[in-house]
Amino acid sequence: MNQPAVPVLEPGATGTRGLVEIKNVHKAFGHVEVLRGVTLTVHPGEVVVILGPSGSGKSTLLRTINHLEKVDAGHIAVDGDLVGYRARGGKLHELREREILAQRTHIGMVFQSFNLFPHLTAVENIIEAPIYAQHRSKGQARARALELLERVGLSDKTDVYPRQLSGGQQQRVAIARALALEPKVVLFDEPTSALDPELVGEVLDVIRNLADSGTTLIVVTHEMGFARDVADRVVFMDQGQIVEEGTPLQIFGAPRHERTKAFLSKVI
Ligand code: ADP
Ligand code: MG
């Protein structure tokens, strides 16, 4: 079977290729257009925070990057590897299952609801993917998992089951798990929205440390203080489109669009 020609990716604004390139992506569920031509380039080491009202398509956008949703049109590439695309009206470029699995090892994802395996301990949750997806030895995977648990401040919880952990601790295990495959980019979808307020800080601190260590992050959050402090760039989405983007100073200090102003006036 002939593979369609891979489209040439335009270089990002800085002249270097983006680590994540999202180009004119469309996605509908039934008749509802959830993504309506989203274009976004994320550079290596960059921290991009996505803001926007509920239903604006933020989760769907993250999910298309990680193969949890297929795009209807446009394309997405991670480190130059095409995730999937369809030219308007054209044939869908479908990756093979093996290609999808290989790409997904480069992308970490952390969900609002932690999604740990309840029957596995903290360390077992973390070593699962390295053993099965990357065929690492159990000893090697465990050594790395212990390092990651230390990094998220949970060295004393190695052999504990998720139900014995607080929400904040579970989410920190989920972050360690997302890092286990040494991903090129980590996607966070409202990582603190399900937490009691007193547990939000410990999770944001872990994400902040990741940002400081140069990991490329795309973070959907309603934590405006975090966005202001940690983001290199803030992207505001509404009704399936990127309405505006800029530095935190620009977006919070001088938003240009009425919809951004209206959103910020409600959340700040
Ligand atoms: P956000 O994360 O910004 O709140 P979502 O990406 O979750 O937005 O959802 C955008 C819109 O798409 C919403 O109207 C939602 O109901 C709809 N949607 C999301 N996922 C699905 C799905 N699997 N099937 C049908 N509609 C969906
Ligand atoms: Mg969402």
PDB file of N, CA, C and O in Angstrom, residues 27-51:
ATOM      1  N   LYS A  27     -11.847  18.837  14.306  1.00  0.00           N
ATOM      2  CA  LYS A  27     -12.400  17.619  14.886  1.00  0.00           C
ATOM      3  C   LYS A  27     -13.869  17.862  15.238  1.00  0.00           C
ATOM      4  O   LYS A  27     -14.202  18.866  15.873  1.00  0.00           O
ATOM      5  N   ALA A  28     -14.713  16.954  14.800  1.00  0.00           N
ATOM      6  CA  ALA A  28     -16.137  17.065  15.152  1.00  0.00           C
ATOM      7  C   ALA A  28     -16.583  15.784  15.832  1.00  0.00           C
ATOM      8  O   ALA A  28     -16.055  14.700  15.552  1.00  0.00           O
ATOM      9  N   PHE A  29     -17.525  15.902  16.733  1.00  0.00           N
ATOM     10  CA  PHE A  29     -18.244  14.745  17.252  1.00  0.00           C
ATOM     11  C   PHE A  29     -19.660  14.871  16.716  1.00  0.00           C
ATOM     12  O   PHE A  29     -20.375  15.794  17.110  1.00  0.00           O
ATOM     13  N   GLY A  30     -20.028  13.998  15.801  1.00  0.00           N
ATOM     14  CA  GLY A  30     -21.328  14.154  15.148  1.00  0.00           C
ATOM     15  C   GLY A  30     -21.345  15.476  14.411  1.00  0.00           C
ATOM     16  O   GLY A  30     -20.442  15.771  13.626  1.00  0.00           O
ATOM     17  N   HIS A  31     -22.344  16.296  14.703  1.00  0.00           N
ATOM     18  CA  HIS A  31     -22.441  17.584  14.011  1.00  0.00           C
ATOM     19  C   HIS A  31     -21.759  18.707  14.785  1.00  0.00           C
ATOM     20  O   HIS A  31     -21.749  19.846  14.344  1.00  0.00           O
ATOM     21  N   VAL A  32     -21.214  18.368  15.947  1.00  0.00           N
ATOM     22  CA  VAL A  32     -20.604  19.421  16.774  1.00  0.00           C
ATOM     23  C   VAL A  32     -19.122  19.547  16.441  1.00  0.00           C
ATOM     24  O   VAL A  32     -18.342  18.617  16.634  1.00  0.00           O
ATOM     25  N   GLU A  33     -18.751  20.698  15.912  1.00  0.00           N
ATOM     26  CA  GLU A  33     -17.334  20.962  15.612  1.00  0.00           C
ATOM     27  C   GLU A  33     -16.638  21.412  16.883  1.00  0.00           C
ATOM     28  O   GLU A  33     -16.892  22.507  17.390  1.00  0.00           O
ATOM     29  N   VAL A  34     -15.776  20.549  17.398  1.00  0.00           N
ATOM     30  CA  VAL A  34     -15.142  20.798  18.688  1.00  0.00           C
ATOM     31  C   VAL A  34     -13.802  21.508  18.519  1.00  0.00           C
ATOM     32  O   VAL A  34     -13.417  22.338  19.338  1.00  0.00           O
ATOM     33  N   LEU A  35     -13.078  21.179  17.445  1.00  0.00           N
ATOM     34  CA  LEU A  35     -11.850  21.905  17.099  1.00  0.00           C
ATOM     35  C   LEU A  35     -12.042  22.467  15.701  1.00  0.00           C
ATOM     36  O   LEU A  35     -12.385  21.739  14.764  1.00  0.00           O
ATOM     37  N   ARG A  36     -11.850  23.779  15.569  1.00  0.00           N
ATOM     38  CA  ARG A  36     -12.174  24.444  14.309  1.00  0.00           C
ATOM     39  C   ARG A  36     -10.947  25.174  13.769  1.00  0.00           C
ATOM     40  O   ARG A  36     -10.871  26.394  13.792  1.00  0.00           O
ATOM     41  N   GLY A  37      -9.959  24.379  13.345  1.00  0.00           N
ATOM     42  CA  GLY A  37      -8.774  25.001  12.747  1.00  0.00           C
ATOM     43  C   GLY A  37      -7.788  25.483  13.784  1.00  0.00           C
ATOM     44  O   GLY A  37      -7.475  26.667  13.845  1.00  0.00           O
ATOM     45  N   VAL A  38      -7.288  24.550  14.599  1.00  0.00           N
ATOM     46  CA  VAL A  38      -6.327  24.921  15.643  1.00  0.00           C
ATOM     47  C   VAL A  38      -4.906  24.762  15.122  1.00  0.00           C
ATOM     48  O   VAL A  38      -4.544  23.708  14.594  1.00  0.00           O
ATOM     49  N   THR A  39      -4.123  25.805  15.264  1.00  0.00           N
ATOM     50  CA  THR A  39      -2.710  25.792  14.871  1.00  0.00           C
ATOM     51  C   THR A  39      -1.873  26.238  16.060  1.00  0.00           C
ATOM     52  O   THR A  39      -2.132  27.294  16.643  1.00  0.00           O
ATOM     53  N   LEU A  40      -0.913  25.398  16.433  1.00  0.00           N
ATOM     54  CA  LEU A  40      -0.093  25.706  17.611  1.00  0.00           C
ATOM     55  C   LEU A  40       1.246  24.994  17.472  1.00  0.00           C
ATOM     56  O   LEU A  40       1.290  23.818  17.128  1.00  0.00           O
ATOM     57  N   THR A  41       2.318  25.725  17.731  1.00  0.00           N
ATOM     58  CA  THR A  41       3.654  25.127  17.719  1.00  0.00           C
ATOM     59  C   THR A  41       4.260  25.253  19.104  1.00  0.00           C
ATOM     60  O   THR A  41       4.264  26.336  19.678  1.00  0.00           O
ATOM     61  N   VAL A  42       4.737  24.141  19.633  1.00  0.00           N
ATOM     62  CA  VAL A  42       5.372  24.147  20.955  1.00  0.00           C
ATOM     63  C   VAL A  42       6.832  23.760  20.778  1.00  0.00           C
ATOM     64  O   VAL A  42       7.135  22.722  20.187  1.00  0.00           O
ATOM     65  N   HIS A  43       7.714  24.616  21.248  1.00  0.00           N
ATOM     66  CA  HIS A  43       9.141  24.391  21.047  1.00  0.00           C
ATOM     67  C   HIS A  43       9.753  23.577  22.179  1.00  0.00           C
ATOM     68  O   HIS A  43       9.207  23.549  23.279  1.00  0.00           O
ATOM     69  N   PRO A  44      10.889  22.947  21.910  1.00  0.00           N
ATOM     70  CA  PRO A  44      11.525  22.133  22.947  1.00  0.00           C
ATOM     71  C   PRO A  44      11.799  22.963  24.208  1.00  0.00           C
ATOM     72  O   PRO A  44      12.312  24.079  24.113  1.00  0.00           O
ATOM     73  N   GLY A  45      11.432  22.425  25.352  1.00  0.00           N
ATOM     74  CA  GLY A  45      11.679  23.093  26.628  1.00  0.00           C
ATOM     75  C   GLY A  45      10.633  24.123  26.991  1.00  0.00           C
ATOM     76  O   GLY A  45      10.670  24.705  28.076  1.00  0.00           O
ATOM     77  N   GLU A  46       9.684  24.338  26.105  1.00  0.00           N
ATOM     78  CA  GLU A  46       8.680  25.372  26.354  1.00  0.00           C
ATOM     79  C   GLU A  46       7.560  24.847  27.263  1.00  0.00           C
ATOM     80  O   GLU A  46       7.219  23.670  27.225  1.00  0.00           O
ATOM     81  N   VAL A  47       7.006  25.744  28.064  1.00  0.00           N
ATOM     82  CA  VAL A  47       5.835  25.414  28.877  1.00  0.00           C
ATOM     83  C   VAL A  47       4.667  26.246  28.357  1.00  0.00           C
ATOM     84  O   VAL A  47       4.677  27.478  28.450  1.00  0.00           O
ATOM     85  N   VAL A  48       3.688  25.555  27.781  1.00  0.00           N
ATOM     86  CA  VAL A  48       2.525  26.244  27.232  1.00  0.00           C
ATOM     87  C   VAL A  48       1.316  25.913  28.098  1.00  0.00           C
ATOM     88  O   VAL A  48       1.028  24.740  28.343  1.00  0.00           O
ATOM     89  N   VAL A  49       0.669  26.940  28.603  1.00  0.00           N
ATOM     90  CA  VAL A  49      -0.555  26.735  29.383  1.00  0.00           C
ATOM     91  C   VAL A  49      -1.749  27.086  28.503  1.00  0.00           C
ATOM     92  O   VAL A  49      -1.764  28.135  27.853  1.00  0.00           O
ATOM     93  N   ILE A  50      -2.737  26.181  28.473  1.00  0.00           N
ATOM     94  CA  ILE A  50      -3.955  26.424  27.703  1.00  0.00           C
ATOM     95  C   ILE A  50      -5.087  26.756  28.660  1.00  0.00           C
ATOM     96  O   ILE A  50      -5.388  25.986  29.580  1.00  0.00           O
ATOM     97  N   LEU A  51      -5.685  27.912  28.454  1.00  0.00           N
ATOM     98  CA  LEU A  51      -6.834  28.353  29.247  1.00  0.00           C
ATOM     99  C   LEU A  51      -8.064  28.373  28.359  1.00  0.00           C
ATOM    100  O   LEU A  51      -7.945  28.500  27.137  1.00  0.00           O
TER     101      LEU A  51
END
